[in-house]
PDB file of C-alpha atoms in Angstrom:
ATOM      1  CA  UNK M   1      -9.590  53.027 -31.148  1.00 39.00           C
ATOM      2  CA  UNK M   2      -9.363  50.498 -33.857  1.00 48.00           C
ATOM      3  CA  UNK M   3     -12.376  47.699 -34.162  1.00 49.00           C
ATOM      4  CA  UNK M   4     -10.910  44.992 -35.586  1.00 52.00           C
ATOM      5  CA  UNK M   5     -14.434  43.569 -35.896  1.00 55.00           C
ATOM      6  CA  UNK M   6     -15.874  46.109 -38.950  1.00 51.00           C
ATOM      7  CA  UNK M   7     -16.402  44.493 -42.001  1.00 57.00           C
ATOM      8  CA  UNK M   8     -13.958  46.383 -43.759  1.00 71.00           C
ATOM      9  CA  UNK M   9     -11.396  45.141 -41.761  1.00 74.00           C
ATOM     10  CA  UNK M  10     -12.292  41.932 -42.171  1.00 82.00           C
ATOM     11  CA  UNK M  11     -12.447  42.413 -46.137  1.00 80.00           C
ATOM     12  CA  UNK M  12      -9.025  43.579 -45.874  1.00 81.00           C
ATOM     13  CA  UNK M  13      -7.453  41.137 -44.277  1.00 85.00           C
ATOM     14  CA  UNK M  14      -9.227  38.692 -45.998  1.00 87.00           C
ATOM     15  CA  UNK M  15      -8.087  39.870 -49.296  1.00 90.00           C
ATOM     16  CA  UNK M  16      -4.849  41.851 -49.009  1.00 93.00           C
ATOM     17  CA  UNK M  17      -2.837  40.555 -46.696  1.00 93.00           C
ATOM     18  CA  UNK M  18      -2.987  36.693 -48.779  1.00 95.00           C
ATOM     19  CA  UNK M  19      -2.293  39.166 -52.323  1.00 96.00           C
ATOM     20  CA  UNK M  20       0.800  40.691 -50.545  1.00 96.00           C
ATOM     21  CA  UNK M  21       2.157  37.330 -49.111  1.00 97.00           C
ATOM     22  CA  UNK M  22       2.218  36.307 -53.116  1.00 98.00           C
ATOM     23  CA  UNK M  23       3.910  39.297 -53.981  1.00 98.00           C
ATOM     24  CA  UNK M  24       6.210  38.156 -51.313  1.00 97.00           C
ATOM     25  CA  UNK M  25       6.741  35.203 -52.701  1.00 98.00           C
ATOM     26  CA  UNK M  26       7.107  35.761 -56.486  1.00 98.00           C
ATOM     27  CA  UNK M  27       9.192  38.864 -55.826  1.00 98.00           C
ATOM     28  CA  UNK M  28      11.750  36.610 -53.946  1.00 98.00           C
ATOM     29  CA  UNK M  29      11.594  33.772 -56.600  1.00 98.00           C
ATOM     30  CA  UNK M  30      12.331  36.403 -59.091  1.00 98.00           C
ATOM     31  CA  UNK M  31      15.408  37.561 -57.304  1.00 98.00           C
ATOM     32  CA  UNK M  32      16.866  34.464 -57.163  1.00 98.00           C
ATOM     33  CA  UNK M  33      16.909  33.734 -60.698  1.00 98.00           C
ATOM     34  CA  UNK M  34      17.772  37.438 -61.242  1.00 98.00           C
ATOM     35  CA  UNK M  35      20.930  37.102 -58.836  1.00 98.00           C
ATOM     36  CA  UNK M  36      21.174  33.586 -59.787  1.00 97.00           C
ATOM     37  CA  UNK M  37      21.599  33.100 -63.289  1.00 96.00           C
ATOM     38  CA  UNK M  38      22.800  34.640 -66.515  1.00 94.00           C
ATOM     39  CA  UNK M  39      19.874  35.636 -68.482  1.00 95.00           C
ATOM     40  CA  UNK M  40      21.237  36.360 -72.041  1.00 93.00           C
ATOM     41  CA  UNK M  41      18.843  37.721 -73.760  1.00 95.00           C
ATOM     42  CA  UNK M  42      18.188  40.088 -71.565  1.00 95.00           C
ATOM     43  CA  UNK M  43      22.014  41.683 -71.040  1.00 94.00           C
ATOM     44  CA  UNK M  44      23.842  42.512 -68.087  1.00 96.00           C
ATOM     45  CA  UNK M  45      22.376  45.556 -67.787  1.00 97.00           C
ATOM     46  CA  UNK M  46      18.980  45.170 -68.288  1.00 98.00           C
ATOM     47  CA  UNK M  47      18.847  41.480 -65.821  1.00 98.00           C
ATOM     48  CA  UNK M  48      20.268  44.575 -63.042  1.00 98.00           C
ATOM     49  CA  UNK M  49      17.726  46.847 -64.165  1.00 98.00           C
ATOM     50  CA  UNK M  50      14.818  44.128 -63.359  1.00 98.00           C
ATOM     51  CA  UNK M  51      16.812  42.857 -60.656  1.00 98.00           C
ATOM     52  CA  UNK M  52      16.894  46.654 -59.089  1.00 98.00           C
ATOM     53  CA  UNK M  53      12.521  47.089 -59.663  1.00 98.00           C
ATOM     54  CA  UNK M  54      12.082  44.008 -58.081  1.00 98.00           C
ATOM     55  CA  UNK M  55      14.031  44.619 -54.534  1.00 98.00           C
ATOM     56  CA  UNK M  56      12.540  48.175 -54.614  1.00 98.00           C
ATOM     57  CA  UNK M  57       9.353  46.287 -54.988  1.00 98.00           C
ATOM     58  CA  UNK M  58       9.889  44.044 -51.695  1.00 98.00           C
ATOM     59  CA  UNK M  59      10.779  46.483 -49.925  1.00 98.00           C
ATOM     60  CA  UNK M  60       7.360  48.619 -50.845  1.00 98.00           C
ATOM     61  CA  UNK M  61       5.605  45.334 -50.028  1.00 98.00           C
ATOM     62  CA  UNK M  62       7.378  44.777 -46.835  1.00 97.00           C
ATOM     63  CA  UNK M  63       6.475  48.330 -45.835  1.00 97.00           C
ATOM     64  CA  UNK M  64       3.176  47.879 -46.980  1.00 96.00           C
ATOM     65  CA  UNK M  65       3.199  44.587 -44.673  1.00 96.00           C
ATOM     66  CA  UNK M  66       4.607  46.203 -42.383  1.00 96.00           C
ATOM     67  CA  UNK M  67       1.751  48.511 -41.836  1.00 95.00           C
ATOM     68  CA  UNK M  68      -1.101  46.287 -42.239  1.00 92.00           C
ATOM     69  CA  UNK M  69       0.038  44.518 -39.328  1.00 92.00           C
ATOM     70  CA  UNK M  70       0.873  47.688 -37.134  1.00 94.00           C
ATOM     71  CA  UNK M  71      -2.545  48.699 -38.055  1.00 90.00           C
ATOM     72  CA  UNK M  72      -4.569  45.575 -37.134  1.00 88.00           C
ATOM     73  CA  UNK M  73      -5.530  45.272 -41.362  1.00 86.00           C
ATOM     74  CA  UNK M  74      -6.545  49.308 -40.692  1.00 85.00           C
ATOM     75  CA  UNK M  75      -4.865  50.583 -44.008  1.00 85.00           C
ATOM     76  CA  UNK M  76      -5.002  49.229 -47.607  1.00 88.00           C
ATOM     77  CA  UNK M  77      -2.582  49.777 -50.276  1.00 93.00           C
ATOM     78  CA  UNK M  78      -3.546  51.881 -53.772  1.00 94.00           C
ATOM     79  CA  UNK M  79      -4.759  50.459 -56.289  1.00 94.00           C
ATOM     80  CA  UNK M  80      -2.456  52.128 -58.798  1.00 97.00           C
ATOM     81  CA  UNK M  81       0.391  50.383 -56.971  1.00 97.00           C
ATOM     82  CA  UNK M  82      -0.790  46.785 -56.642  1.00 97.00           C
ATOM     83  CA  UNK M  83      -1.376  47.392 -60.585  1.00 98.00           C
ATOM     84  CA  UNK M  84       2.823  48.493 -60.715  1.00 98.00           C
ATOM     85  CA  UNK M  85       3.573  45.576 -58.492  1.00 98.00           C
ATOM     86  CA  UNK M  86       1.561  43.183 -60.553  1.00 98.00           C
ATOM     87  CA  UNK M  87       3.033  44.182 -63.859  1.00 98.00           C
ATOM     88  CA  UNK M  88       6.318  44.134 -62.404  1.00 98.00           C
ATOM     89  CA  UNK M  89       5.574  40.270 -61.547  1.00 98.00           C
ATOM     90  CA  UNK M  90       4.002  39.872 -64.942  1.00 98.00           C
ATOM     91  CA  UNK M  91       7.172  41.243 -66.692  1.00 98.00           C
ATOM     92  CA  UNK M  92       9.293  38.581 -64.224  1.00 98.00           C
ATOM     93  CA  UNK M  93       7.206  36.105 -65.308  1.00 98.00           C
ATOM     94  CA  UNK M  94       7.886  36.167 -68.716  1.00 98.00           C
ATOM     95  CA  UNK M  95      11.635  36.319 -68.321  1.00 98.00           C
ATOM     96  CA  UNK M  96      11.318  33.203 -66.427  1.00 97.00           C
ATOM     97  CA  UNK M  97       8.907  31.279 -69.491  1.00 97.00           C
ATOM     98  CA  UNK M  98      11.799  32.708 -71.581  1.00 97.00           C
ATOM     99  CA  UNK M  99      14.322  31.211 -69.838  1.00 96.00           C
ATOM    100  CA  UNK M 100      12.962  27.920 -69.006  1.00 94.00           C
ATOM    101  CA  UNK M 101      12.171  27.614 -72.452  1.00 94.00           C
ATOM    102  CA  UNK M 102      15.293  28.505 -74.119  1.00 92.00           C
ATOM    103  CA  UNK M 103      17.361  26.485 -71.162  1.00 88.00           C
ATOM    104  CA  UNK M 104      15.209  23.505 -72.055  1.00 86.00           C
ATOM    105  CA  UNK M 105      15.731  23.972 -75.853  1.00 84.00           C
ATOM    106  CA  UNK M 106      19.465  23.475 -74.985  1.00 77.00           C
ATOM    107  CA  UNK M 107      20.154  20.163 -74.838  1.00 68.00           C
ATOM    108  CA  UNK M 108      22.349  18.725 -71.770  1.00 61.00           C
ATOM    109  CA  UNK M 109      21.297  22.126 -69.804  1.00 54.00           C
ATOM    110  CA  UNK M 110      19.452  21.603 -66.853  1.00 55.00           C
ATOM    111  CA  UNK M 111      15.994  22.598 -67.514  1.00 47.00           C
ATOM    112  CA  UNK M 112      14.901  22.897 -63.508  1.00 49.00           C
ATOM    113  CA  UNK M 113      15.834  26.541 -63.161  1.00 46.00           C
TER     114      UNK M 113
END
């Protein structure tokens, strides 16, 4: 049976299940610009590409979610794939900065994207 009450448990949900609410987040703000708006300097094919990582991503976070919560915070996620999932973010990030920056250099462009 599970104890719910070991410190390890506690750790984890203390810590990971707040980190994979933010991936939650960020991965669905960076689908809506993806699916949202034409990025230019990144190309069609590329702003797919990213757009692609980034719902495969959710979905491994969902899963990953989906687990904790079976498990009563029982199981963790790897390390080496919260590192994948935080570059991925990282990599959205600076797409957005690029864009925000290069809308707001336009002028009479909207610069609350």
């Amino acid at each position: 049976m599970v104890n719910p009450n070991l410190p390890e448990t506690k750790l984890l949900k203390a810590l990971l299940q707040p980190l994979l609410e933010d991936f939650q987040y960020w991965f669905e703000r960076s689908v809506n610009l993806l699916e949202n708006e034409e990025i230019l300097f990144l190309g069609a094919q590329q702003q797919s590409d990213l757009l692609g990582r980034v719902k495969q991503a959710q979905q491994e976070v969902r899963a990953a979610q989906a687990l904790f919560q079976a498990t009563g915070g029982q199981v963790g996620v790897e390390t080496a794939v919260l590192i994948l999932w935080h570059k991925l973010l990282t990599e959205c990030w600076q797409v957005t900065i690029h864009f925000r920056l290069e809308r707001f250099a336009k002028p009479g462009k909207n610069s609350e994207s």
